[in-house]
Coordinates of C-alpha atoms and ligand atoms in Angstrom, one line a residue:
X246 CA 51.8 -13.3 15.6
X247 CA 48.5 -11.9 15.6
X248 CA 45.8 -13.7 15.1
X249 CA 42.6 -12.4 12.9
X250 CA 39.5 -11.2 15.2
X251 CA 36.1 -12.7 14.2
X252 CA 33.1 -10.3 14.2
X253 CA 30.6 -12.4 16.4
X254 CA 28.1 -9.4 17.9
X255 CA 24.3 -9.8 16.7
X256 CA 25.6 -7.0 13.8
X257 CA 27.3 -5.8 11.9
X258 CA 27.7 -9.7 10.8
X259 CA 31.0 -10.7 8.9
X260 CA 31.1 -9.3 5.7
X261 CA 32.7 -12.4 2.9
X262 CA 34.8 -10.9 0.5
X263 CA 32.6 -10.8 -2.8
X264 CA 30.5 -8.2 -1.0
X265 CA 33.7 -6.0 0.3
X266 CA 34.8 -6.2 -3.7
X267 CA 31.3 -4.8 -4.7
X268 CA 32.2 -1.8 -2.0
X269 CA 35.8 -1.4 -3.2
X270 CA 34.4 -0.7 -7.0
X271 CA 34.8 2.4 -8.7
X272 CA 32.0 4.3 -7.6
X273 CA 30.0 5.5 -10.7
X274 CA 26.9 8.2 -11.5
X275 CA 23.6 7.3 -10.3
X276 CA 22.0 7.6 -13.3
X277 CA 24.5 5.4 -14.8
X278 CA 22.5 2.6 -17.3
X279 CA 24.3 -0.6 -15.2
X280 CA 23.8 0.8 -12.3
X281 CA 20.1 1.4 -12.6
X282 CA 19.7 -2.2 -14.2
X283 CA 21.7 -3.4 -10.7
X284 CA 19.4 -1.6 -8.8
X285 CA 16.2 -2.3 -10.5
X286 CA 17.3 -6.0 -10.8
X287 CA 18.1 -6.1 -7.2
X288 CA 14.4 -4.8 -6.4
X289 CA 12.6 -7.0 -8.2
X290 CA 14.9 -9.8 -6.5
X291 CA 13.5 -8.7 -3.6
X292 CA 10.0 -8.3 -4.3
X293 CA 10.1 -12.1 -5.4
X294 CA 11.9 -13.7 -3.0
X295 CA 10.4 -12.1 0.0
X296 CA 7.2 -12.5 -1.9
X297 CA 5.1 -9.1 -2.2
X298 CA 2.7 -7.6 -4.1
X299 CA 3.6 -4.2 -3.0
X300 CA 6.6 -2.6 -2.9
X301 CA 10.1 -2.7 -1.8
X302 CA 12.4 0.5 -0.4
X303 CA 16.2 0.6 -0.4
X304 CA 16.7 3.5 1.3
X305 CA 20.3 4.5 2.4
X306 CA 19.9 5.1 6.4
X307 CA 20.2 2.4 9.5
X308 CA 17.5 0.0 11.1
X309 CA 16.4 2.6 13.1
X310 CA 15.5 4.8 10.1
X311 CA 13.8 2.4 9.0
X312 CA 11.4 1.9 12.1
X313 CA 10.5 5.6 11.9
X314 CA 9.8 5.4 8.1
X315 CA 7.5 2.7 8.5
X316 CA 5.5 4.3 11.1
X317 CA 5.6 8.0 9.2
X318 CA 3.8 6.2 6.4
X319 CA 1.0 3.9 8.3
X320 CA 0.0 6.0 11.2
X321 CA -1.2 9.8 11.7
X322 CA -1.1 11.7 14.5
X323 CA -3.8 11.0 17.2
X324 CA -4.4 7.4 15.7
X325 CA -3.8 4.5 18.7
X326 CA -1.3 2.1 18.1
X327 CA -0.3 -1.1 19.9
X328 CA 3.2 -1.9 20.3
X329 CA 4.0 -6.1 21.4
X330 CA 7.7 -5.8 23.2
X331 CA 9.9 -8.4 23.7
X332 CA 12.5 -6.4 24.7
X333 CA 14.8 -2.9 24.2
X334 CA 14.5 -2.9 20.3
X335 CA 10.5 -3.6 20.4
X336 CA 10.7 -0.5 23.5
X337 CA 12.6 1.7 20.7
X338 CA 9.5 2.4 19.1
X339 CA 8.1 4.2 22.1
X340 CA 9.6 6.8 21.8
X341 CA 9.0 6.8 18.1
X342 CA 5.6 6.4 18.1
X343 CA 5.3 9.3 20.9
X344 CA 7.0 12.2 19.2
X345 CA 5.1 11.6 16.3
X346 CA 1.9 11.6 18.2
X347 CA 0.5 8.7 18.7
X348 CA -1.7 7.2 21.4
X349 CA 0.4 4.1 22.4
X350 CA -0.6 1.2 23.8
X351 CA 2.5 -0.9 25.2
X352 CA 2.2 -5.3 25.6
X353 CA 5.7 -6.4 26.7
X354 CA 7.1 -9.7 28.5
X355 CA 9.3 -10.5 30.3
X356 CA 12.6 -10.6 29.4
X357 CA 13.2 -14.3 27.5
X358 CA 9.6 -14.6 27.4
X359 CA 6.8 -13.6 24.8
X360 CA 3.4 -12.3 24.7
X361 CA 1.2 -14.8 23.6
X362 CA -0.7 -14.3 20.5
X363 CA -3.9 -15.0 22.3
X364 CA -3.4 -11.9 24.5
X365 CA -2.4 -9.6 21.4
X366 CA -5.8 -10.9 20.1
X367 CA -8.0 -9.9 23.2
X368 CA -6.3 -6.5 23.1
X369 CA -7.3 -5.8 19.2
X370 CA -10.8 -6.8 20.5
X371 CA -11.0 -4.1 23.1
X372 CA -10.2 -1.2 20.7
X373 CA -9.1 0.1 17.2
X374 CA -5.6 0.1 16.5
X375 CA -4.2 1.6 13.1
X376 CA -1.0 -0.9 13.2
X377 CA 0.5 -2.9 15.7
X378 CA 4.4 -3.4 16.0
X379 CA 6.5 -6.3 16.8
X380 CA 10.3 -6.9 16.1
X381 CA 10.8 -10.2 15.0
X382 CA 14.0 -11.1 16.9
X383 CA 14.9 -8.8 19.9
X384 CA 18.2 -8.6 19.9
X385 CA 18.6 -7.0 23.5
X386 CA 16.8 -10.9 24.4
X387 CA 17.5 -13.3 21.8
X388 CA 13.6 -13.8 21.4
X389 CA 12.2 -14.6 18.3
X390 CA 8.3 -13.7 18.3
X391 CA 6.2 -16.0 16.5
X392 CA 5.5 -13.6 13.7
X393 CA 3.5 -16.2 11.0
X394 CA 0.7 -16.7 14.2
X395 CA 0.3 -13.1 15.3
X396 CA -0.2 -13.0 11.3
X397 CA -2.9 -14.8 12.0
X398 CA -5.0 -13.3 14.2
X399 CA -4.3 -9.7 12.6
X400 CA -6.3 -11.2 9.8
X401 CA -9.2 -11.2 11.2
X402 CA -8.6 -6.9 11.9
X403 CA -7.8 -6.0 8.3
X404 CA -8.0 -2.2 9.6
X405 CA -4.9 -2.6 11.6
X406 CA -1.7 -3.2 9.8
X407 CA 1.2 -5.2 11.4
X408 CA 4.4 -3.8 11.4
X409 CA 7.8 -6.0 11.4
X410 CA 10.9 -4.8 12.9
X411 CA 13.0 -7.8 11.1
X412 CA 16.2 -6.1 11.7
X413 CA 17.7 -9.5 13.1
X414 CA 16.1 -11.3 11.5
X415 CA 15.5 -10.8 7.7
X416 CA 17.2 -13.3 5.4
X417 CA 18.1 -15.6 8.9
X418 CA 14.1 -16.6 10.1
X419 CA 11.6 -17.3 7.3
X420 CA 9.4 -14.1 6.4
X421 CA 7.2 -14.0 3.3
X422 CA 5.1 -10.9 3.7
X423 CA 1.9 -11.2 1.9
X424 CA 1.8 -14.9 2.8
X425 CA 2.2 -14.1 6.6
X426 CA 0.2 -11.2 6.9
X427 CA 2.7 -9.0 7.5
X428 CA 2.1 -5.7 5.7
X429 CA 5.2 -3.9 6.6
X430 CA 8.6 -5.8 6.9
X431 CA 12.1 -3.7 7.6
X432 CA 15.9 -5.0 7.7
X433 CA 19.0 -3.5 7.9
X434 CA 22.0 -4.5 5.4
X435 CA 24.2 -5.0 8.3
X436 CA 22.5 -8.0 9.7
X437 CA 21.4 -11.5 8.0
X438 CA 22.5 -9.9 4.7
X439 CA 25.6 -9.9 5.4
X440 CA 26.3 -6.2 4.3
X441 CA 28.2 -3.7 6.2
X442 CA 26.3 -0.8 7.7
X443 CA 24.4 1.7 6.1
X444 CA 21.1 0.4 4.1
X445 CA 17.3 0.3 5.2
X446 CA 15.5 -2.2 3.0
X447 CA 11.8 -2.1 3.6
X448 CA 8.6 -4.1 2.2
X449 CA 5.6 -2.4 2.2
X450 CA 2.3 -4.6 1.3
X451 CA -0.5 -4.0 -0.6
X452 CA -2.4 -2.9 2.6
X453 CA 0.7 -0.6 3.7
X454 CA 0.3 0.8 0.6
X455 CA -3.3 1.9 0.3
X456 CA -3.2 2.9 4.0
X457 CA -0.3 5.5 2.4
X458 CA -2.1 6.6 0.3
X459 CA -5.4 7.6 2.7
X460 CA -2.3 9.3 4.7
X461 CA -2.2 12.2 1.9
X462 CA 1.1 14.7 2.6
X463 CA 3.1 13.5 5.5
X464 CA 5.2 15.7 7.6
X465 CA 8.5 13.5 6.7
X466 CA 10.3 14.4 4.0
X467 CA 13.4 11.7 3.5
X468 CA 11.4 8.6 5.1
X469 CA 8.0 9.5 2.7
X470 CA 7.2 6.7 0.6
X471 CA 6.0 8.9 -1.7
X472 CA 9.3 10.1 -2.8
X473 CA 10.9 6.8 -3.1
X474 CA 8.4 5.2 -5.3
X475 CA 9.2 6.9 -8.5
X476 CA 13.1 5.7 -7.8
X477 CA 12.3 2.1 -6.7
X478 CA 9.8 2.2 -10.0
X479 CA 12.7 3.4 -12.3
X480 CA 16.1 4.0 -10.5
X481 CA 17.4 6.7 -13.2
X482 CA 15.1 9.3 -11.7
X483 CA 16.7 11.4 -8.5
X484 CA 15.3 12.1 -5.7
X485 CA 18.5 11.6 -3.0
X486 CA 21.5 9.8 -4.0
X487 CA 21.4 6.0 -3.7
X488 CA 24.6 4.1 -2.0
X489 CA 25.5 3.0 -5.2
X490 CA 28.4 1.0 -3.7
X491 CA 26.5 -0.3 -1.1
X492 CA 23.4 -1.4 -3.3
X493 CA 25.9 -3.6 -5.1
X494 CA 27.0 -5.1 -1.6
X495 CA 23.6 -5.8 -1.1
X496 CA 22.8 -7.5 -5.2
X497 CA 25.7 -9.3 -4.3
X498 CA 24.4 -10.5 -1.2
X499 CA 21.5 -11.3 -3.1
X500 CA 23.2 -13.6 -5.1
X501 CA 24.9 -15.4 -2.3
X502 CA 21.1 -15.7 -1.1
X503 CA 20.2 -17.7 -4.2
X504 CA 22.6 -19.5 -4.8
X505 CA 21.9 -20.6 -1.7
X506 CA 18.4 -20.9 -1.4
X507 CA 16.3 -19.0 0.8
X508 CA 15.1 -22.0 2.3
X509 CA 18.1 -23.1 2.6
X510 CA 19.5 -20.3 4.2
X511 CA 16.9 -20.1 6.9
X512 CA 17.4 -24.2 7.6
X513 CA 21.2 -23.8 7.9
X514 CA 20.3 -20.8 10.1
X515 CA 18.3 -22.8 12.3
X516 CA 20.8 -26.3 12.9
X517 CA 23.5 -23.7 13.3
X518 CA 21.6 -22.2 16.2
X519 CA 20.7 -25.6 17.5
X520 CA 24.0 -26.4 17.5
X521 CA 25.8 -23.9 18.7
X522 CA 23.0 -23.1 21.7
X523 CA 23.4 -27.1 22.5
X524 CA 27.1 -26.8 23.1
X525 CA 27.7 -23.6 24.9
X526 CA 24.6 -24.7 27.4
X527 CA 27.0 -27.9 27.4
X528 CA 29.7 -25.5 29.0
X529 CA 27.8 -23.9 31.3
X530 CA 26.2 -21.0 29.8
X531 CA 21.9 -20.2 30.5
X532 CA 19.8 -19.1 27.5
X533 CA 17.9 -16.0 28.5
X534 CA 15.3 -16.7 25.7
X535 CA 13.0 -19.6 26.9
X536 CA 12.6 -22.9 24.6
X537 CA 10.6 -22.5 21.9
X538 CA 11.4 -18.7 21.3
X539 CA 14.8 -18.7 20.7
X540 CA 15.8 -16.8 17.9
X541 CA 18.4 -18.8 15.1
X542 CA 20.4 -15.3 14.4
X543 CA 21.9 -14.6 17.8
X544 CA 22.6 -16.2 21.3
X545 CA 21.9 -14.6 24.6
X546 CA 24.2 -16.1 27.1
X547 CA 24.3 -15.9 30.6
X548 CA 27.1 -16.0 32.5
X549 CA 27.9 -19.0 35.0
X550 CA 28.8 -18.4 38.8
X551 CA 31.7 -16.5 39.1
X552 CA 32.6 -15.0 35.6
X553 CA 33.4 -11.1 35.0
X554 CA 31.8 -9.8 32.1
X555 CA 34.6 -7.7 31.1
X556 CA 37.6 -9.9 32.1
X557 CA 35.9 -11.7 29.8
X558 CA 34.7 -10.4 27.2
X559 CA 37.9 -9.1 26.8
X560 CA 39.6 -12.3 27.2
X561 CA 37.6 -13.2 24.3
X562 CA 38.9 -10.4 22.4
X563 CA 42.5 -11.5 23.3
X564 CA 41.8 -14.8 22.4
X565 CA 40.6 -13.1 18.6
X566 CA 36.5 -12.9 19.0
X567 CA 34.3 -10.0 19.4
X568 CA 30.8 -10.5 21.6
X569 CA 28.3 -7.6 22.6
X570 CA 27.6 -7.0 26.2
X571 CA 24.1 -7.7 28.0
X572 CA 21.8 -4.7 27.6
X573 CA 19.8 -3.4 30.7
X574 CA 18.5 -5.2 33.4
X575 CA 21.4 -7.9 31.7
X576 CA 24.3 -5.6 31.5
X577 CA 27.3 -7.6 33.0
X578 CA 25.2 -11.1 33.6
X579 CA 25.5 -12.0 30.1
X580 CA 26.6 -11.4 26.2
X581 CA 25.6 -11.8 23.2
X582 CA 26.8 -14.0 20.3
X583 CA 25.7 -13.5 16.5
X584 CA 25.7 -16.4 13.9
X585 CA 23.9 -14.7 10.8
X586 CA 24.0 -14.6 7.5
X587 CA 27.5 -15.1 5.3
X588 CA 29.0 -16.9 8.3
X589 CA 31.5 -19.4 7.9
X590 CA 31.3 -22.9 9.3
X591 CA 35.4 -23.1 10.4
X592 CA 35.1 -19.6 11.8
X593 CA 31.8 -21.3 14.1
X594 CA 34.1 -23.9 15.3
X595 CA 37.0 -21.3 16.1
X596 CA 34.2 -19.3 18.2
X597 CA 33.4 -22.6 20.3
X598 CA 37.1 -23.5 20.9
X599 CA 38.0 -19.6 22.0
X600 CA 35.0 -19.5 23.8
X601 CA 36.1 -22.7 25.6
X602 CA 40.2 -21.0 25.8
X603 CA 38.3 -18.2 27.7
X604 CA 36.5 -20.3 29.8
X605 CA 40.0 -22.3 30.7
X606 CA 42.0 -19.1 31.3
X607 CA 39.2 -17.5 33.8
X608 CA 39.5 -20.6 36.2
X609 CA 36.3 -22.1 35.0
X610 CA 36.1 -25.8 35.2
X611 CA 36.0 -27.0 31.7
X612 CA 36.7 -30.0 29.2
X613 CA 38.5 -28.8 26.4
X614 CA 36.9 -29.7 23.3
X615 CA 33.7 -30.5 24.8
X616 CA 31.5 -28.0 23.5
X617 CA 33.3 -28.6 19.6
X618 CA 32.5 -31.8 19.8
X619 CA 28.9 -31.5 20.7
X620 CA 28.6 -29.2 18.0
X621 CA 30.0 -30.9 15.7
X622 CA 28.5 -34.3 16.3
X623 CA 25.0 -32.1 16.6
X624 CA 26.0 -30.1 12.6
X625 CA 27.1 -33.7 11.2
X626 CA 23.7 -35.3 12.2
Ligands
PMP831 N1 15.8 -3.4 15.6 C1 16.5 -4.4 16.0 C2 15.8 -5.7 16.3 C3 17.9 -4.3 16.1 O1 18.6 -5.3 16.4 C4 18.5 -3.1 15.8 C5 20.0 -2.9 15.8 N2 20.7 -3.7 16.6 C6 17.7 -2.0 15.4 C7 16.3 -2.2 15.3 C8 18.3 -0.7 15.1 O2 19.0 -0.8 13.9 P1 20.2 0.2 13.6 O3 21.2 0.1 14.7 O4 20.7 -0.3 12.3 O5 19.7 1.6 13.5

């Protein structure tokens, strides 16, 4: 018989079957009246809980789009802007930021590491940035940057904005824009929100906002705030049809979220990280990311002596798990293991105990049940 296979890469996350139902709905117009009060309710969900004064974007389009559409409406040709890297997502917006023309200034650590807020600060003393960028949880390292202190110190620069690539980490690691100084925050559905591919939701601050509107006509067309507004103000108006089926994936994620409890949602992230991070160390696995930085969405495992990344990885698959490979310098020495958003706590103990099958049939040395039991002692305290 064949047994199910659980999606564990850092996204798409599993999607729970009240959001596939949502996808599976009659699609309908547009301008349809319960559509547009979904959609408008779903915004001003959005607004509130990730508590901004500005505005909110769903945009049909990836992560990716939605990195380019929050620098098309900050930043202007010929203005500098500092990007902090922690890795290959935070490099992505090199070559972003070059094609549109912008001087850029690059701060990156090593891999596992961060760049310390203090050095971020001495840069912004030694000249003018318009924004600087920073994704919140590098997937490529399993780093989470600490986003509420760079917050911080941009305050005391209130000409430069700070951008947030929170692509893994949006509805999984607290973010309240306003509140933490972040003026431009960006998700995918595909991640935390436990969506399948295909939406770019993006929170643009008061500051964002007004440096738009400086910005006058931008040469984007799709990305341009601008066109959006009048939609995200009243969703019956057209200006490039919405995933309708999609946007109720997402309302219905939404819902999940509340009924949850944001707060809730980002502690439950965070034990389940703790927990599952404790026990696979316990079976020989290294963390790339160093303590203290270690992101609550994703784990970045390194191999133990004598393990072949593709014997298995695809022993995992075998055994009914899917991981993501190391990236770059990491390619072969490592994978990757999500445990966002709508994830179930039997599927988490399933991951452990294939993880451990794997572990047996390569030859490795292991206790069976060793790493379940740790995390389950460690989720039960
Ligand atoms: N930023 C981060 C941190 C990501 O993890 C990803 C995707 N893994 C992206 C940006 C790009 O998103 P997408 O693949 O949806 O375009």
């Amino acid at each position: 018989m064949k047994n199910r296979k659980l999606l564990m890469i850092p996204g798409p996350s599993p999607v729970v079957r009240s959001i596939q139902d949502q996808m599976g709905r009659e699609t309908v117009a547009f301008g349809d009246p319960e559509f547009v009060k979904d959609f408008k309710g779903l915004l001003d969900d959005l607004k509130v809980m990730f508590k901004t004064n500005g505005e909110v974007f769903v945009v049909a389009g990836t992560g990716t789009m939605a990195m380019e559409m929050a620098i098309a409406n900050t930043t202007k040709r010929g203005d500098n802007i500092l990007l902090v890297s922690h890795g290959f997502f935070g490099d992505r917006f090199i070559d972003i930021c070059e094609r549109k023309g912008l001087n850029v200034d690059v701060m990156s650590s090593e891999w596992g590491k961060i760049v310390p807020p203090s050095e971020i600060e001495k840069k912004l003393n030694e000249k003018d940035y318009a924004a600087v960028t920073v994704t919140h949880v590098d997937t490529a390292t399993g780093v989470c940057a600490p986003v509420d202190e760079i917050g911080q110190v941009l305050k005391k620069f209130p000409n430069t904005l700070l951008i947030v690539d929170g692509v893994c980490a949006t509805a999984g690691e607290p973010e309240y824009v306003d509140e933490m100084g972040i003026d431009v925050l960006f998700t995918g559905s595909q991640k935390a929100f436990g969506v399948s591919p295909g939406l770019a939701i993006l929170w643009a601050g008061p500051k964002a906002m007004e440096r738009r509107r400086t910005l006058g006509t931008i040469p984007e067309y799709y990305v341009d705030f601008d066109k959006w507004l009048p939609i995200m103000d009243n969703p019956s108006k057209y200006f490039a049809t919405p995933a309708i089926n999609l946007i109720w994936a997402l309302k219905e994620s939404v819902r999940i979220i509340k009924e949850e409890g944001l707060e809730a949602r980002f502690a439950r992230h965070r034990k389940v990280a703790q927990a599952m991070q404790k026990a696979l160390e316990s079976l020989g696995f290294t963390l790339l990311a160093e303590k203290g930085h270690r992101a609550v969405t994703l784990s970045n495992l390194i191999y133990p002596e004598g393990i072949d990344d593709l014997s298995f990885r695809n022993l995992l698959s075998e055994e009914g798990i899917m991981v993501a490979g190391g990236l770059a310098a990491y390619a072969g020495k490592m994978f990757r293991l999500g445990h966002m958003g709508n994830i179930d706590m039997h599927d988490l103990v399933s991951v452990i105990a294939t993880i451990e099958r794997a572990l047996y049939r390569s030859e490795q040395n292991v206790e069976l049940g060793k790493g379940v039991g740790i995390f389950m002692h460690e989720m039960l305290s």
